[in-house]
Tab-separated table of C-alpha atoms in Angstrom:
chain	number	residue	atom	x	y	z
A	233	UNK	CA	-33.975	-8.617	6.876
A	234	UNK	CA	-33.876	-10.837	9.900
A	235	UNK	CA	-35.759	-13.629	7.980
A	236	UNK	CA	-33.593	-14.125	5.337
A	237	UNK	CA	-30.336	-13.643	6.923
A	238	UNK	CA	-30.160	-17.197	8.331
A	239	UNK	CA	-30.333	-18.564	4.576
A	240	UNK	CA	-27.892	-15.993	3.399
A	241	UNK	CA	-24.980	-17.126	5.511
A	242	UNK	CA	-25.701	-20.457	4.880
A	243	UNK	CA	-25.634	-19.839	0.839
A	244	UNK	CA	-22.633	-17.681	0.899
A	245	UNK	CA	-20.982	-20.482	3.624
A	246	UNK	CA	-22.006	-23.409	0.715
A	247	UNK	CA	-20.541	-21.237	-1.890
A	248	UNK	CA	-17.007	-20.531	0.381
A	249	UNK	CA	-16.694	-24.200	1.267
A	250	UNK	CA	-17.028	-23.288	4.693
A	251	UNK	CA	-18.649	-25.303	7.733
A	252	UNK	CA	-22.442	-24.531	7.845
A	253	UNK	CA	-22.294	-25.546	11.336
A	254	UNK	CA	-20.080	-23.909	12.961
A	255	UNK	CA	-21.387	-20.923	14.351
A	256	UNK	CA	-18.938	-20.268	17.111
A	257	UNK	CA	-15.405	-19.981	15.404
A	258	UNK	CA	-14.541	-17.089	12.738
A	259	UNK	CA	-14.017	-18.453	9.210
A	260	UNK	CA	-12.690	-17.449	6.080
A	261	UNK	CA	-12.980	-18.715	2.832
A	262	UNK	CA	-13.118	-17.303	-1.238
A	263	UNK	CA	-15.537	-17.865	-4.457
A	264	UNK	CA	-15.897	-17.041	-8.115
A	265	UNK	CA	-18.833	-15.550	-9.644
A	266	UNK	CA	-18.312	-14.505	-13.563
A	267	UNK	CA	-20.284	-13.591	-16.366
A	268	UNK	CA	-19.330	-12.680	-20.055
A	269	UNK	CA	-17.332	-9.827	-19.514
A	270	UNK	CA	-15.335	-10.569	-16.052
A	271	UNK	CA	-14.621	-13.001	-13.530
A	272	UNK	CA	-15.205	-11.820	-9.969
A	273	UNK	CA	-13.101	-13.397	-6.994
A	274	UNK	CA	-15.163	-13.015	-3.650
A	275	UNK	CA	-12.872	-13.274	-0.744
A	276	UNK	CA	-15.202	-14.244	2.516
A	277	UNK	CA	-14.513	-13.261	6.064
A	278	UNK	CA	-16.855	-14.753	8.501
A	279	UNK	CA	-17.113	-13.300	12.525
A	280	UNK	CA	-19.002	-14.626	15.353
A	281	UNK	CA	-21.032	-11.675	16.763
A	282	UNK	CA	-23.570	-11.298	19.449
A	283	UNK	CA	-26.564	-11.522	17.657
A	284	UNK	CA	-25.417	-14.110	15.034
A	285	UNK	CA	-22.905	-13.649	12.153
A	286	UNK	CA	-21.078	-10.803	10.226
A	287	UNK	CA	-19.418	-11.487	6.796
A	288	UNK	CA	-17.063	-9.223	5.058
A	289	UNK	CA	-17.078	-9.875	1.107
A	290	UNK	CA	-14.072	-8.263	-0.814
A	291	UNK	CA	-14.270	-8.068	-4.582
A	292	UNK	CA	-11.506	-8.604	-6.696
A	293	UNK	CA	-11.688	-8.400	-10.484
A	294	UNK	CA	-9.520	-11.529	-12.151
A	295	UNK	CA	-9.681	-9.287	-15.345
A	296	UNK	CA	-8.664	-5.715	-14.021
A	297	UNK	CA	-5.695	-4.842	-15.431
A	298	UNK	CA	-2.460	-4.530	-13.337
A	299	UNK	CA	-2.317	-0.405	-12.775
A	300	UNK	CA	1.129	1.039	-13.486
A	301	UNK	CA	2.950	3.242	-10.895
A	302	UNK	CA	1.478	6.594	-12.479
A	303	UNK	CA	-1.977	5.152	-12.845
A	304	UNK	CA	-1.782	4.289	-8.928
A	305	UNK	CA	-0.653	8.387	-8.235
A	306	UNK	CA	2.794	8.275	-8.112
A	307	UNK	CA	4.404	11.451	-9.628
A	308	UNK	CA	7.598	11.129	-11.944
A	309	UNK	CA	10.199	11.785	-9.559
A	310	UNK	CA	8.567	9.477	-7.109
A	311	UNK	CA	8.097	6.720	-10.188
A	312	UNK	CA	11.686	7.137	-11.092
A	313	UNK	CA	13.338	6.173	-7.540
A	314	UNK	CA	10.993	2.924	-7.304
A	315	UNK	CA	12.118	1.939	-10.572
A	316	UNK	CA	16.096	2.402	-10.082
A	317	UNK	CA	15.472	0.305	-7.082
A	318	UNK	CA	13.554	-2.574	-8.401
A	319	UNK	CA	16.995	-2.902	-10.859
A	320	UNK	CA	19.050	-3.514	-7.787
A	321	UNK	CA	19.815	-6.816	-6.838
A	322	UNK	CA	19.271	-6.737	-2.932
A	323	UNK	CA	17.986	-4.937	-0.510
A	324	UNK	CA	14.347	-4.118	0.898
A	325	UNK	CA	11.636	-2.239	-0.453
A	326	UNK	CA	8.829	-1.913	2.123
A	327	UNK	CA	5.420	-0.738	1.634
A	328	UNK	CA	4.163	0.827	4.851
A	329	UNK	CA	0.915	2.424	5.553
A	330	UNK	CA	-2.683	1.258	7.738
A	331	UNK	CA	-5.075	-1.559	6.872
A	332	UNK	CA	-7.358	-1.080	3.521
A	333	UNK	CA	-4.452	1.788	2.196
A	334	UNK	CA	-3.594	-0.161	-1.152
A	335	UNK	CA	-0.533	-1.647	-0.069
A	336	UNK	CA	-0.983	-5.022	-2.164
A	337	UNK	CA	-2.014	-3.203	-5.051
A	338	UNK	CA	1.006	-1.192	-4.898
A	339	UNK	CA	2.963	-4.512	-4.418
A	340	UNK	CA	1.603	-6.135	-7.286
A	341	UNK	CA	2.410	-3.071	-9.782
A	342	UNK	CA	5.999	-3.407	-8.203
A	343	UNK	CA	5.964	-7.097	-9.404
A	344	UNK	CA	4.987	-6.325	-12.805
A	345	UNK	CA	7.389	-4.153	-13.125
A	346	UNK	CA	10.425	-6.687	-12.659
A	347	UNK	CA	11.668	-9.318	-15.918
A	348	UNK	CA	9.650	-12.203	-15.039
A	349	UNK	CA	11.086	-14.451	-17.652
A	350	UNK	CA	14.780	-14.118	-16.756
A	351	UNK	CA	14.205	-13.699	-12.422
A	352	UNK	CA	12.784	-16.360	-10.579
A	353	UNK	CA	10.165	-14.011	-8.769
A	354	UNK	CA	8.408	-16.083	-5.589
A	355	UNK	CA	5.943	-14.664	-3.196
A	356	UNK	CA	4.335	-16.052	0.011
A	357	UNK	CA	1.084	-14.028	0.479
A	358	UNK	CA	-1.996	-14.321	3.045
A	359	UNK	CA	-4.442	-15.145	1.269
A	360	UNK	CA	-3.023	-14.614	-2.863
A	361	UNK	CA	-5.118	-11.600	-3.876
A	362	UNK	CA	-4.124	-11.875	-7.541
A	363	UNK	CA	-2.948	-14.390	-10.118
A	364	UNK	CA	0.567	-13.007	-12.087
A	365	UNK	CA	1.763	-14.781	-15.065
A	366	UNK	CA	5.322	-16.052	-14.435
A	367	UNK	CA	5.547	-16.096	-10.430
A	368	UNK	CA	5.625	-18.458	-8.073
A	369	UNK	CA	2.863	-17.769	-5.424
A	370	UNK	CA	2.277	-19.382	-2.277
A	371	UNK	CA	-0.394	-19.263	0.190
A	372	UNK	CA	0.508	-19.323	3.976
A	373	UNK	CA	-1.807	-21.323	5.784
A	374	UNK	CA	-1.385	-20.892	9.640
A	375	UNK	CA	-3.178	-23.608	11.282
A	376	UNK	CA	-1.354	-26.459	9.435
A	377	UNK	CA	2.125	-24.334	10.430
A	378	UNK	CA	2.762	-23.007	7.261
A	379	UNK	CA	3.342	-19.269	8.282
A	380	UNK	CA	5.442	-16.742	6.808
A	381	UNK	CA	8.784	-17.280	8.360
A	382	UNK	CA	8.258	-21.432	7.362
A	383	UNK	CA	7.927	-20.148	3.864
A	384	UNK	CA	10.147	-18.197	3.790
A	385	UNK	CA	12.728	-20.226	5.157
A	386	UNK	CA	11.992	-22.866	2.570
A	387	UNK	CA	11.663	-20.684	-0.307
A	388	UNK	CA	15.081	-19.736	-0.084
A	389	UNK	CA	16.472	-22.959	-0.397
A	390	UNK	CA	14.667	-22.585	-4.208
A	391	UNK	CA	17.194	-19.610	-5.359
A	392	UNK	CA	14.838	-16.806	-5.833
A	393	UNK	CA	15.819	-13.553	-7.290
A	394	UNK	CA	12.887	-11.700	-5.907
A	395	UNK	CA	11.135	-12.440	-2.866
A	396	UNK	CA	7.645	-10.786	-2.144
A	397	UNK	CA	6.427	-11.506	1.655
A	398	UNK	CA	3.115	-9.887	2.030
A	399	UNK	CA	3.272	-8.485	5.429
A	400	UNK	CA	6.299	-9.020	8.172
A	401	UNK	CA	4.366	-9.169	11.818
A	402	UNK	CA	7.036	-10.839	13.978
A	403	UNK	CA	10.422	-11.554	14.908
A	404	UNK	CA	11.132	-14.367	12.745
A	405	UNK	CA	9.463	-12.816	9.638
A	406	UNK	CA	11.443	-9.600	9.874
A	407	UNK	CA	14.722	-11.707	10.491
A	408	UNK	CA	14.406	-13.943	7.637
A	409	UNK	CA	13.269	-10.835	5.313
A	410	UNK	CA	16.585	-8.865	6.545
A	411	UNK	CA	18.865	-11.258	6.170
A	412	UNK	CA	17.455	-12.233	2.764
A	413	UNK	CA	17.874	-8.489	1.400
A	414	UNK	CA	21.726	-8.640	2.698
A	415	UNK	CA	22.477	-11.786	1.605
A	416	UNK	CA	21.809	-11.407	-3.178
A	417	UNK	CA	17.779	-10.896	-2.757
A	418	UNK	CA	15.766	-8.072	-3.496
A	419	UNK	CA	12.685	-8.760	-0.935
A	420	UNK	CA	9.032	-6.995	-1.279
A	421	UNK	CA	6.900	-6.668	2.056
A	422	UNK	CA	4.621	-4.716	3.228
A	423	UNK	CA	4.601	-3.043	7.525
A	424	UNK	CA	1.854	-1.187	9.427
A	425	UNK	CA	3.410	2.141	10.276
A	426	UNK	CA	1.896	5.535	9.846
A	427	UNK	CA	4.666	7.218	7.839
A	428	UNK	CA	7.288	5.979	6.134
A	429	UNK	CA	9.721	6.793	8.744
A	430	UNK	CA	8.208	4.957	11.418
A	431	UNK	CA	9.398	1.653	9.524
A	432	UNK	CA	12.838	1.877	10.753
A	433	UNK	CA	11.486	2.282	15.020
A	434	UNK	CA	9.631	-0.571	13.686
A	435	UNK	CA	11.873	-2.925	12.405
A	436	UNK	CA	14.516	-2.530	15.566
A	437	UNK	CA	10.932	-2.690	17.544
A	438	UNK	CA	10.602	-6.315	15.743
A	439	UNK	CA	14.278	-6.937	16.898
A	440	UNK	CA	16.044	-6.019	14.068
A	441	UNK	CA	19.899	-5.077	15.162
A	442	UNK	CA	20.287	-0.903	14.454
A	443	UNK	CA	23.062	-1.882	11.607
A	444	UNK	CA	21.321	-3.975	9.859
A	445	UNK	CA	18.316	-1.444	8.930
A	446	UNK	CA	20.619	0.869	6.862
A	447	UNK	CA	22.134	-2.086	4.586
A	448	UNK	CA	19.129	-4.314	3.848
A	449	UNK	CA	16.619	-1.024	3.460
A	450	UNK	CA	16.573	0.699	-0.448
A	451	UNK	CA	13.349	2.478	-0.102
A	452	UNK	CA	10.255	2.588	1.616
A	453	UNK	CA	6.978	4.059	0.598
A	454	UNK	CA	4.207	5.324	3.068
A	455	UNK	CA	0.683	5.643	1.678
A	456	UNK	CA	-3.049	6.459	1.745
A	457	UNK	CA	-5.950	6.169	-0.319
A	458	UNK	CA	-8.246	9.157	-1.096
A	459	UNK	CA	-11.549	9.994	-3.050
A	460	UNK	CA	-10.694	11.134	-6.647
A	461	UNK	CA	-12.937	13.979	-7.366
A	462	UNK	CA	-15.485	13.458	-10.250
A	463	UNK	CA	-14.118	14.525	-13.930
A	464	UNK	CA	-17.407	14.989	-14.855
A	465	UNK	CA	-18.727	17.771	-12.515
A	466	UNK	CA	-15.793	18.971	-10.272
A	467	UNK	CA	-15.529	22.898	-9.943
A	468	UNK	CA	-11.692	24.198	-10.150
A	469	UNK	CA	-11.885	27.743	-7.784
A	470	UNK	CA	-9.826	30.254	-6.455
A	471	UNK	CA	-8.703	29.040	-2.896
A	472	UNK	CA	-9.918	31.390	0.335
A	473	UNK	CA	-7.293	33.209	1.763
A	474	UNK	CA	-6.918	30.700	4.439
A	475	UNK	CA	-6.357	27.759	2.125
A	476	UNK	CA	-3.830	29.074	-0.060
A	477	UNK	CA	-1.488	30.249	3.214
A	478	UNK	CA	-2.056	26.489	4.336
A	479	UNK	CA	-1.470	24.942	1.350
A	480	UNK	CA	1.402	27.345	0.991
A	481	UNK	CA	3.011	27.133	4.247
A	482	UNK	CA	2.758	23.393	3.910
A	483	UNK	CA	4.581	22.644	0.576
A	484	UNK	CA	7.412	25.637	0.990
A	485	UNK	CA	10.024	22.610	1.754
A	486	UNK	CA	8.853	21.233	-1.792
A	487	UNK	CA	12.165	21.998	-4.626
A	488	UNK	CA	10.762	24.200	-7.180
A	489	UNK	CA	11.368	22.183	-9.470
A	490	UNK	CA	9.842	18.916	-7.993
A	491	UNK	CA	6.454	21.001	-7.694
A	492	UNK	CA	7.417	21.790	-11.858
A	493	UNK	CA	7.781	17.990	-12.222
A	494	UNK	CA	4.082	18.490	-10.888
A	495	UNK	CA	2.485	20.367	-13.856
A	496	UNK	CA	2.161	22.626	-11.253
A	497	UNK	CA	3.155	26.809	-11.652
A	498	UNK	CA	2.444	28.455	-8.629
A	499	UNK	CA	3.168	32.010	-10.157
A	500	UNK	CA	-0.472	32.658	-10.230
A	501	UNK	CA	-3.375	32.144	-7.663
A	502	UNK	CA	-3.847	28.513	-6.511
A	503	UNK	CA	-7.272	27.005	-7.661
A	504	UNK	CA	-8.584	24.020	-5.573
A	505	UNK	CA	-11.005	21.255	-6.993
A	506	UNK	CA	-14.382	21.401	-5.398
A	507	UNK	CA	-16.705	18.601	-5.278
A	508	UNK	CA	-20.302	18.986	-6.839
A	509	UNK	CA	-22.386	15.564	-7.827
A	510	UNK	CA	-23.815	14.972	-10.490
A	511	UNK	CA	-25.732	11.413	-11.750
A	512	UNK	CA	-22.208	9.670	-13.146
A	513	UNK	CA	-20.553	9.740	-9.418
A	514	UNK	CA	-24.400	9.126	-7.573
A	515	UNK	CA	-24.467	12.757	-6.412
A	516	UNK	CA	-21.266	12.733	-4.166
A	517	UNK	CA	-18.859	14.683	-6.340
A	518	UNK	CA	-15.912	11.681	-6.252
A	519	UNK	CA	-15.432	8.592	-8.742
A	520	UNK	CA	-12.727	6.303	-7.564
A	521	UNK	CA	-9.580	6.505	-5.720
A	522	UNK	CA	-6.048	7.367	-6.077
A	523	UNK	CA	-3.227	6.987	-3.737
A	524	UNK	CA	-1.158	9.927	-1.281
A	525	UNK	CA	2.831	8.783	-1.659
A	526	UNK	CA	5.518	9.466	0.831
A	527	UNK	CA	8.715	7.894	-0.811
A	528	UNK	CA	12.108	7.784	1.607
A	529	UNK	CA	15.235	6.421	-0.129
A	530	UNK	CA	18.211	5.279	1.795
A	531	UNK	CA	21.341	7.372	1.393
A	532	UNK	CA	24.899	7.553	2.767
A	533	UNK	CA	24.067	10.871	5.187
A	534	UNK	CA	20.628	8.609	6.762
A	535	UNK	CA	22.585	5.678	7.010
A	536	UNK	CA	25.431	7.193	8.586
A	537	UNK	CA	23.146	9.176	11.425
A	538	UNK	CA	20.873	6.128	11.753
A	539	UNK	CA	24.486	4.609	13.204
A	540	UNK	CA	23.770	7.235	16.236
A	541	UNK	CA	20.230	6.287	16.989
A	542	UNK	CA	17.879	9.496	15.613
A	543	UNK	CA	14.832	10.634	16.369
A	544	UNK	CA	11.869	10.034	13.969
A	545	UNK	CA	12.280	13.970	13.749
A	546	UNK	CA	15.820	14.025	12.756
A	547	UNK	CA	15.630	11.162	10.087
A	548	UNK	CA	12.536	13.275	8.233
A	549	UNK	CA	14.561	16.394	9.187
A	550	UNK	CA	17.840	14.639	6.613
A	551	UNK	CA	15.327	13.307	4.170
A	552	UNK	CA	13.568	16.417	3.010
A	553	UNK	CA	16.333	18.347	3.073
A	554	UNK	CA	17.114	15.606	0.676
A	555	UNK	CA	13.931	16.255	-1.532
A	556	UNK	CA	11.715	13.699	0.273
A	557	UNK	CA	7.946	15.057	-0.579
A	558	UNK	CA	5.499	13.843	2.469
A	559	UNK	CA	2.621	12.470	2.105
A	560	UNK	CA	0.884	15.458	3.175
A	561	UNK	CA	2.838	17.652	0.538
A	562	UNK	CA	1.828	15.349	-2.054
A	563	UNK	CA	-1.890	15.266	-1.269
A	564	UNK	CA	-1.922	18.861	-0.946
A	565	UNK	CA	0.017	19.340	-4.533
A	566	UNK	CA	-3.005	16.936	-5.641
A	567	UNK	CA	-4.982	18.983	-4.368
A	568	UNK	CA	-4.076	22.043	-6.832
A	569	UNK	CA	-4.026	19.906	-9.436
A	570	UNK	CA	-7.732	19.255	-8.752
A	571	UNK	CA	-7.368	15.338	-8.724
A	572	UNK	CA	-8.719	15.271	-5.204
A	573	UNK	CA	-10.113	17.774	-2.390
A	574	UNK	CA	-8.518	19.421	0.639
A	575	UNK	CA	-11.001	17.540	2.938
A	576	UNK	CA	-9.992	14.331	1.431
A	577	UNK	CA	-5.958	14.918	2.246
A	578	UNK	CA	-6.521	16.354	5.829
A	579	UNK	CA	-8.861	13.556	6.852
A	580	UNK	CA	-6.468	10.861	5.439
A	581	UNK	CA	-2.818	12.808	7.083
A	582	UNK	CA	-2.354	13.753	10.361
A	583	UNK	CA	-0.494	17.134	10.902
A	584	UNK	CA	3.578	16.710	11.128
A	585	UNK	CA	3.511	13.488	8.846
């Protein structure tokens, strides 16, 4: 209500640190709330709009657990590859995919995943989302001139094993974060692309020489986030006609035995997961979210056309005839499994990715 919005923005302002008089500038700023059973960091984003103020509030739980790869939605095969290349000592592993997607999250299960104790592990983040035992975490702050590349430029002169930038925007950033993976670092960063093809265009896009993307990349993985349907009161079925030739037509590049790796036996019909409601989920037939993986590894053949200058097409075209699984193909192999619903995949991939 109108009447108490005034002392609302003020409160949450007092609480962020932030100036209560300045009305005309956006402003962001972070508090803890916490009670007996968890401690709540409240990151605050506040926007100058016509009428007054808008505040974004995101919630992040100090206590959640870090989620492992599997608990995030990554199947075996896809689990395995991430794992051989956090082992490596250099190269790049990017996480690609659009605001809100889960690409920190996925980050920070990558960093658990590494031997903290014996690797020096450093990470210059915007803001730092979550506090990991044994890493060195930094927080870029812009309007003094601490941005990315400075960081970055001075955290190298500290001999880290692992670097973790948390997003590469310009020039600078992606030169520094190349040159790092060629020269004894393994670097973690994060790009907004729509597939995880479209990091390479990117990259040269950001001024990145053509051969020096096939050296410095080891793997990059594309994702979305989708609804997870409800345990509780989801309805397996027998797919329409329709459905199962999509679903069919769309996963026939899948190995047989990558959709095995699945759980999945598509001797029989194909059953989709429907949702229902019911009062655990609020009546909307999903609880909670899982990710959609696309998961491109480097190999000799892509390095050797990316030498010639490919097309997106051609690149895919080499990489699942190399047993890449798309995005799409994994949602839709979700989708039989009955962890999520058709509608959920198709509004979250766009045909051809």
């Amino acid at each position: 209500p109108k009447q108490i919005a005034t002392g609302l923005v003020a409160r949450i302002k007092v609480l962020s640190n932030l100036k209560l008089d300045e009305h005309r500038l956006p402003q962001d700023g972070r508090f803890k709330i916490s009670n007996d059973s968890d401690k709540i960091s409240i990151r605050v984003s506040i926007l100058p709009v016509f009428y007054g103020e808008k505040i974004v509030m995101r919630l992040l739980s100090e206590q959640a657990k870090a989620l492992t790869l599997e608990e995030l939605g990554f199947r075996p095969k896809m689990a395995q590859a991430i794992k051989d290349n956090l082992k490596k000592p250099l190269g790049m592993i990017l996480v690609t995919g659009p605001t809100g997607s889960g690409k920190t999250t996925t980050l920070y299960a990558l960093l658990q995943k590494v031997d903290r104790e014996k690797m020096n592990v450093m990470t210059m983040e915007d803001p730092v989302e979550y506090v990991v035992d044994g890493i060195n975490q930094s927080q870029v702050k812009s309007e003094i001139g601490y941005t990315f590349a400075a960081g970055l430029r001075s955290m190298l002169r500290h001999d880290p094993d692992i670097i973790m930038v948390g997003e590469i925007r310009d020039h600078e950033t992606a030169d520094l974060a190349v040159h790092s993976a060629l020269t004894g670092h393994l670097v973690l960063s994060t790009l907004h692309t729509n597939d995880s093809i479209g990091a390479i265009p990117r990259l040269i896009n950001l001024g990145i020489p053509n051969f020096l993307v096939s050296p410095s990349l080891n793997i990059i993985i594309a994702q979305r986030l989708v609804r997870k349907l409800c345990p509780l009161c989801k309805q397996m079925e027998k797919a329409p006609v329709g459905v199962s030739e999509m679903i069919q037509k769309e996963i026939a590049t899948v190995r047989k035995e990558d959709i095995a790796k699945y759980g999945i036996n598509l001797d029989g019909e194909i059953l989709t997961g429907k949702p229902v409601g019911c009062k655990e989920c609020n009546n909307t037939g999903y609880s909670g979210r899982i990710g959609i993986y696309e998961v491109f590894s480097m190999s000799d053949d892509i390095a050797q056309i990316l030498a010639g200058n490919p097309s997106e097409d051609k690149i895919r075209e080499v990489a699942q005839a190399q047993g890449m699984i798309s995005m799409r193909q994994d949602g839709f192999l979700k989708v039989i499994l009955g962890v999520t619903s058709l509608e959920e995949v198709i509004s979250q991939t766009k045909e051809g990715e």
